[in-house]
């Protein structure tokens, strides 16, 4: 069974003080400027690295957190250690209350699992946005979204070195909504709701576009994602 390592830190001192995930990323990068994974730029050329983000900045129910997967786990641990020992300043606050949770989760076939989006899923790029609006049938719109979500999962798994060798089956119950993208001065169309998939996903993993800013974060419908 394929598995991936993950970890996230919860920044209780920033509750209500962080306007969006873009601000959280800027504050962390200012405090830890020499960690390339934190800002997803090539350390030599300074250009953006276009791959699945191993560090993801999220604000869930008003609570800021930093999520790392695979190599990103070490970065999350380093932030936790430095912050715990020295009270690192992030934006307007010196962080004194910080918790970490980490583990290893399978990423493979399972009985159908139900997941819900804790943050809006940005499924549509310019090309498939046009397809979505041009399609009159809701069932075909739903089929388009289903295919995109499967593609997101396969792409994420491949970037983590895991090949999905079974047919991914998904059912969705989604609603469309407008979403502002932090730092980009853009308003996009996103989706929230629930989906069912025949595979196990790591907790708080991100799917879709702008994952580094926390969009498309999923969790099992337990009612308590921090447990």
mmCIF file of C-alpha atoms in Angstrom:
data_model
loop_
_atom_site.group_PDB
_atom_site.id
_atom_site.type_symbol
_atom_site.label_atom_id
_atom_site.label_comp_id
_atom_site.label_asym_id
_atom_site.label_seq_id
_atom_site.Cartn_x
_atom_site.Cartn_y
_atom_site.Cartn_z
ATOM 1 C CA UNK A 1 0.000 0.000 0.000
ATOM 2 C CA UNK A 2 1.396 3.409 -0.988
ATOM 3 C CA UNK A 3 1.655 5.918 1.817
ATOM 4 C CA UNK A 4 2.696 9.537 2.229
ATOM 5 C CA UNK A 5 3.991 11.492 5.195
ATOM 6 C CA UNK A 6 2.185 14.648 6.258
ATOM 7 C CA UNK A 7 2.310 17.211 9.043
ATOM 8 C CA UNK A 8 0.630 20.477 9.879
ATOM 9 C CA UNK A 9 1.056 23.163 12.502
ATOM 10 C CA UNK A 10 -1.809 25.197 13.913
ATOM 11 C CA UNK A 11 -1.123 28.858 14.735
ATOM 12 C CA UNK A 12 -3.641 29.691 17.432
ATOM 13 C CA UNK A 13 -2.064 33.112 18.101
ATOM 14 C CA UNK A 14 -3.013 34.212 14.578
ATOM 15 C CA UNK A 15 -6.685 33.341 14.870
ATOM 16 C CA UNK A 16 -8.619 36.369 13.677
ATOM 17 C CA UNK A 17 -5.418 38.286 12.800
ATOM 18 C CA UNK A 18 -4.594 36.728 9.442
ATOM 19 C CA UNK A 19 -6.682 38.229 6.611
ATOM 20 C CA UNK A 20 -6.027 35.429 4.137
ATOM 21 C CA UNK A 21 -3.678 32.573 3.249
ATOM 22 C CA UNK A 22 -1.587 34.870 1.053
ATOM 23 C CA UNK A 23 -0.727 37.009 4.068
ATOM 24 C CA UNK A 24 0.168 33.897 6.050
ATOM 25 C CA UNK A 25 2.564 32.799 3.294
ATOM 26 C CA UNK A 26 4.210 36.248 3.189
ATOM 27 C CA UNK A 27 4.682 36.289 6.955
ATOM 28 C CA UNK A 28 6.203 32.803 7.009
ATOM 29 C CA UNK A 29 8.526 33.577 4.090
ATOM 30 C CA UNK A 30 9.688 36.768 5.831
ATOM 31 C CA UNK A 31 10.491 34.811 9.001
ATOM 32 C CA UNK A 32 12.136 31.894 7.143
ATOM 33 C CA UNK A 33 13.575 33.398 3.934
ATOM 34 C CA UNK A 34 16.087 30.626 3.168
ATOM 35 C CA UNK A 35 13.643 27.731 2.826
ATOM 36 C CA UNK A 36 12.838 27.258 -0.907
ATOM 37 C CA UNK A 37 9.913 24.891 -0.337
ATOM 38 C CA UNK A 38 8.108 27.538 1.692
ATOM 39 C CA UNK A 39 7.784 29.927 -1.235
ATOM 40 C CA UNK A 40 7.954 27.404 -4.114
ATOM 41 C CA UNK A 41 10.670 29.239 -6.037
ATOM 42 C CA UNK A 42 13.914 27.887 -7.448
ATOM 43 C CA UNK A 43 16.680 28.916 -4.981
ATOM 44 C CA UNK A 44 19.157 29.654 -7.805
ATOM 45 C CA UNK A 45 17.048 31.302 -10.517
ATOM 46 C CA UNK A 46 14.300 32.650 -8.285
ATOM 47 C CA UNK A 47 11.609 31.483 -10.701
ATOM 48 C CA UNK A 48 8.383 29.760 -9.596
ATOM 49 C CA UNK A 49 8.519 25.968 -9.451
ATOM 50 C CA UNK A 50 5.466 24.505 -11.162
ATOM 51 C CA UNK A 51 4.848 21.297 -9.287
ATOM 52 C CA UNK A 52 2.446 20.086 -6.644
ATOM 53 C CA UNK A 53 3.113 22.300 -3.576
ATOM 54 C CA UNK A 54 4.667 20.372 -0.721
ATOM 55 C CA UNK A 55 3.901 23.308 1.607
ATOM 56 C CA UNK A 56 0.350 24.659 1.711
ATOM 57 C CA UNK A 57 -0.944 27.667 3.648
ATOM 58 C CA UNK A 58 -4.517 27.335 4.857
ATOM 59 C CA UNK A 59 -7.086 29.185 6.905
ATOM 60 C CA UNK A 60 -9.828 26.831 8.006
ATOM 61 C CA UNK A 61 -12.727 28.141 10.062
ATOM 62 C CA UNK A 62 -10.623 31.207 10.864
ATOM 63 C CA UNK A 63 -7.661 29.168 12.104
ATOM 64 C CA UNK A 64 -4.350 29.553 10.195
ATOM 65 C CA UNK A 65 -2.218 26.476 9.639
ATOM 66 C CA UNK A 66 0.755 25.347 7.575
ATOM 67 C CA UNK A 67 0.510 21.929 5.933
ATOM 68 C CA UNK A 68 3.433 19.881 4.606
ATOM 69 C CA UNK A 69 3.529 16.614 2.731
ATOM 70 C CA UNK A 70 6.505 14.343 2.001
ATOM 71 C CA UNK A 71 9.625 16.603 1.830
ATOM 72 C CA UNK A 72 7.479 19.437 3.148
ATOM 73 C CA UNK A 73 7.157 17.623 6.481
ATOM 74 C CA UNK A 74 10.740 18.556 7.430
ATOM 75 C CA UNK A 75 10.021 22.214 6.673
ATOM 76 C CA UNK A 76 6.940 22.144 8.891
ATOM 77 C CA UNK A 77 8.928 20.520 11.693
ATOM 78 C CA UNK A 78 11.646 23.171 11.387
ATOM 79 C CA UNK A 79 9.102 25.975 11.664
ATOM 80 C CA UNK A 80 7.585 24.272 14.694
ATOM 81 C CA UNK A 81 10.961 23.817 16.428
ATOM 82 C CA UNK A 82 12.165 27.382 15.824
ATOM 83 C CA UNK A 83 8.817 28.874 16.777
ATOM 84 C CA UNK A 84 8.510 26.765 19.928
ATOM 85 C CA UNK A 85 12.022 27.643 21.090
ATOM 86 C CA UNK A 86 12.223 31.300 20.192
ATOM 87 C CA UNK A 87 8.769 32.774 19.780
ATOM 88 C CA UNK A 88 9.030 33.687 16.089
ATOM 89 C CA UNK A 89 7.068 36.733 14.904
ATOM 90 C CA UNK A 90 4.634 36.089 12.076
ATOM 91 C CA UNK A 91 3.002 39.309 10.939
ATOM 92 C CA UNK A 92 1.361 41.087 13.890
ATOM 93 C CA UNK A 93 1.986 38.405 16.516
ATOM 94 C CA UNK A 94 4.821 36.597 18.248
ATOM 95 C CA UNK A 95 3.772 32.965 18.082
ATOM 96 C CA UNK A 96 3.695 31.320 21.483
ATOM 97 C CA UNK A 97 0.851 28.848 21.047
ATOM 98 C CA UNK A 98 1.639 26.392 18.294
ATOM 99 C CA UNK A 99 0.729 22.732 17.940
ATOM 100 C CA UNK A 100 1.867 20.128 15.469
ATOM 101 C CA UNK A 101 0.208 16.993 14.198
ATOM 102 C CA UNK A 102 1.860 14.532 11.870
ATOM 103 C CA UNK A 103 1.425 11.056 10.526
ATOM 104 C CA UNK A 104 1.505 8.785 7.519
ATOM 105 C CA UNK A 105 -1.536 7.943 5.416
ATOM 106 C CA UNK A 106 -2.232 5.533 2.631
ATOM 107 C CA UNK A 107 -2.924 6.884 -0.819
ATOM 108 C CA UNK A 108 -4.586 4.019 -2.579
ATOM 109 C CA UNK A 109 -7.718 2.033 -3.307
ATOM 110 C CA UNK A 110 -10.297 1.583 -0.580
ATOM 111 C CA UNK A 111 -13.975 1.181 0.037
ATOM 112 C CA UNK A 112 -15.879 4.364 -0.895
ATOM 113 C CA UNK A 113 -14.886 7.223 1.379
ATOM 114 C CA UNK A 114 -16.757 10.489 1.809
ATOM 115 C CA UNK A 115 -14.839 13.761 1.777
ATOM 116 C CA UNK A 116 -15.882 17.360 1.942
ATOM 117 C CA UNK A 117 -14.155 20.537 0.854
ATOM 118 C CA UNK A 118 -13.087 22.623 3.844
ATOM 119 C CA UNK A 119 -12.073 25.392 1.438
ATOM 120 C CA UNK A 120 -13.377 26.089 -2.089
ATOM 121 C CA UNK A 121 -12.155 23.777 -4.836
ATOM 122 C CA UNK A 122 -10.846 25.755 -7.828
ATOM 123 C CA UNK A 123 -11.491 23.247 -10.579
ATOM 124 C CA UNK A 124 -11.726 25.419 -13.667
ATOM 125 C CA UNK A 125 -8.927 26.933 -15.712
ATOM 126 C CA UNK A 126 -9.652 29.237 -18.647
ATOM 127 C CA UNK A 127 -10.201 26.362 -21.085
ATOM 128 C CA UNK A 128 -12.537 24.200 -19.033
ATOM 129 C CA UNK A 129 -14.315 27.278 -17.622
ATOM 130 C CA UNK A 130 -15.564 27.994 -21.146
ATOM 131 C CA UNK A 131 -16.614 24.363 -21.543
ATOM 132 C CA UNK A 132 -18.480 24.532 -18.248
ATOM 133 C CA UNK A 133 -20.474 27.652 -19.161
ATOM 134 C CA UNK A 134 -21.169 26.513 -22.727
ATOM 135 C CA UNK A 135 -22.610 23.204 -21.537
ATOM 136 C CA UNK A 136 -26.362 23.519 -20.956
ATOM 137 C CA UNK A 137 -26.928 20.152 -19.320
ATOM 138 C CA UNK A 138 -26.267 20.030 -15.579
ATOM 139 C CA UNK A 139 -25.525 16.298 -15.798
ATOM 140 C CA UNK A 140 -22.785 17.008 -18.343
ATOM 141 C CA UNK A 141 -21.430 19.851 -16.232
ATOM 142 C CA UNK A 142 -21.284 17.403 -13.352
ATOM 143 C CA UNK A 143 -19.496 14.846 -15.514
ATOM 144 C CA UNK A 144 -16.950 17.503 -16.520
ATOM 145 C CA UNK A 145 -16.265 18.310 -12.855
ATOM 146 C CA UNK A 146 -16.003 14.622 -12.000
ATOM 147 C CA UNK A 147 -13.355 14.144 -14.678
ATOM 148 C CA UNK A 148 -11.427 17.206 -13.491
ATOM 149 C CA UNK A 149 -11.470 15.993 -9.892
ATOM 150 C CA UNK A 150 -10.175 12.565 -10.930
ATOM 151 C CA UNK A 151 -7.444 14.302 -12.920
ATOM 152 C CA UNK A 152 -6.516 16.422 -9.881
ATOM 153 C CA UNK A 153 -6.163 13.304 -7.740
ATOM 154 C CA UNK A 154 -4.084 11.427 -10.326
ATOM 155 C CA UNK A 155 -1.817 14.443 -10.869
ATOM 156 C CA UNK A 156 -1.319 14.963 -7.143
ATOM 157 C CA UNK A 157 -0.482 11.291 -6.597
ATOM 158 C CA UNK A 158 1.950 11.203 -9.534
ATOM 159 C CA UNK A 159 3.773 14.282 -8.262
ATOM 160 C CA UNK A 160 4.261 12.465 -4.949
ATOM 161 C CA UNK A 161 5.724 9.445 -6.745
ATOM 162 C CA UNK A 162 2.605 7.299 -6.501
ATOM 163 C CA UNK A 163 0.986 5.705 -9.526
ATOM 164 C CA UNK A 164 -2.726 4.977 -9.233
ATOM 165 C CA UNK A 165 -3.173 1.616 -10.982
ATOM 166 C CA UNK A 166 -6.920 1.246 -10.482
ATOM 167 C CA UNK A 167 -9.963 3.042 -11.827
ATOM 168 C CA UNK A 168 -10.851 5.988 -9.629
ATOM 169 C CA UNK A 169 -14.617 6.253 -9.162
ATOM 170 C CA UNK A 170 -16.116 9.481 -7.870
ATOM 171 C CA UNK A 171 -19.543 10.872 -7.086
ATOM 172 C CA UNK A 172 -19.964 14.570 -6.403
ATOM 173 C CA UNK A 173 -22.470 16.874 -4.725
ATOM 174 C CA UNK A 174 -21.096 20.356 -5.343
ATOM 175 C CA UNK A 175 -22.285 23.966 -5.404
ATOM 176 C CA UNK A 176 -20.642 26.762 -7.360
ATOM 177 C CA UNK A 177 -19.545 30.015 -5.704
ATOM 178 C CA UNK A 178 -17.379 33.082 -6.312
ATOM 179 C CA UNK A 179 -13.916 33.047 -4.758
ATOM 180 C CA UNK A 180 -11.290 35.783 -4.308
ATOM 181 C CA UNK A 181 -7.690 34.684 -4.870
ATOM 182 C CA UNK A 182 -5.378 36.295 -2.268
ATOM 183 C CA UNK A 183 -2.645 38.444 -3.789
ATOM 184 C CA UNK A 184 -3.846 37.958 -7.368
ATOM 185 C CA UNK A 185 -6.686 40.524 -7.516
ATOM 186 C CA UNK A 186 -8.809 37.841 -9.155
ATOM 187 C CA UNK A 187 -12.289 36.478 -8.604
ATOM 188 C CA UNK A 188 -12.663 32.873 -9.713
ATOM 189 C CA UNK A 189 -15.407 30.288 -9.730
ATOM 190 C CA UNK A 190 -15.000 27.598 -7.140
ATOM 191 C CA UNK A 191 -17.016 24.759 -5.688
ATOM 192 C CA UNK A 192 -17.820 23.480 -2.242
ATOM 193 C CA UNK A 193 -19.658 20.408 -1.097
ATOM 194 C CA UNK A 194 -19.047 16.688 -0.784
ATOM 195 C CA UNK A 195 -17.608 13.936 -2.928
ATOM 196 C CA UNK A 196 -17.263 10.201 -2.573
ATOM 197 C CA UNK A 197 -14.190 8.379 -3.873
ATOM 198 C CA UNK A 198 -12.930 4.807 -3.807
ATOM 199 C CA UNK A 199 -9.545 5.752 -2.402
ATOM 200 C CA UNK A 200 -7.930 6.930 0.783
ATOM 201 C CA UNK A 201 -6.624 10.513 0.838
ATOM 202 C CA UNK A 202 -4.304 12.087 3.434
ATOM 203 C CA UNK A 203 -6.033 14.509 5.830
ATOM 204 C CA UNK A 204 -6.123 18.157 4.728
ATOM 205 C CA UNK A 205 -4.600 17.418 1.318
ATOM 206 C CA UNK A 206 -5.254 20.066 -1.331
ATOM 207 C CA UNK A 207 -6.703 19.413 -4.790
ATOM 208 C CA UNK A 208 -7.113 21.638 -7.832
ATOM 209 C CA UNK A 209 -5.706 25.099 -8.518
ATOM 210 C CA UNK A 210 -3.947 27.406 -6.042
ATOM 211 C CA UNK A 211 -3.352 24.560 -3.606
ATOM 212 C CA UNK A 212 -0.416 26.437 -2.072
ATOM 213 C CA UNK A 213 -2.929 29.061 -0.880
ATOM 214 C CA UNK A 214 -5.088 26.442 0.773
ATOM 215 C CA UNK A 215 -7.797 26.007 -1.854
ATOM 216 C CA UNK A 216 -9.350 22.602 -2.403
ATOM 217 C CA UNK A 217 -8.548 21.303 1.083
ATOM 218 C CA UNK A 218 -10.409 18.070 1.792
ATOM 219 C CA UNK A 219 -11.169 16.069 4.903
ATOM 220 C CA UNK A 220 -13.341 13.157 5.855
ATOM 221 C CA UNK A 221 -16.709 14.235 7.137
ATOM 222 C CA UNK A 222 -15.949 13.658 10.780
ATOM 223 C CA UNK A 223 -17.107 17.075 11.940
ATOM 224 C CA UNK A 224 -13.741 17.759 13.581
ATOM 225 C CA UNK A 225 -10.825 18.057 11.178
ATOM 226 C CA UNK A 226 -8.287 18.742 13.932
ATOM 227 C CA UNK A 227 -8.947 15.451 15.706
#
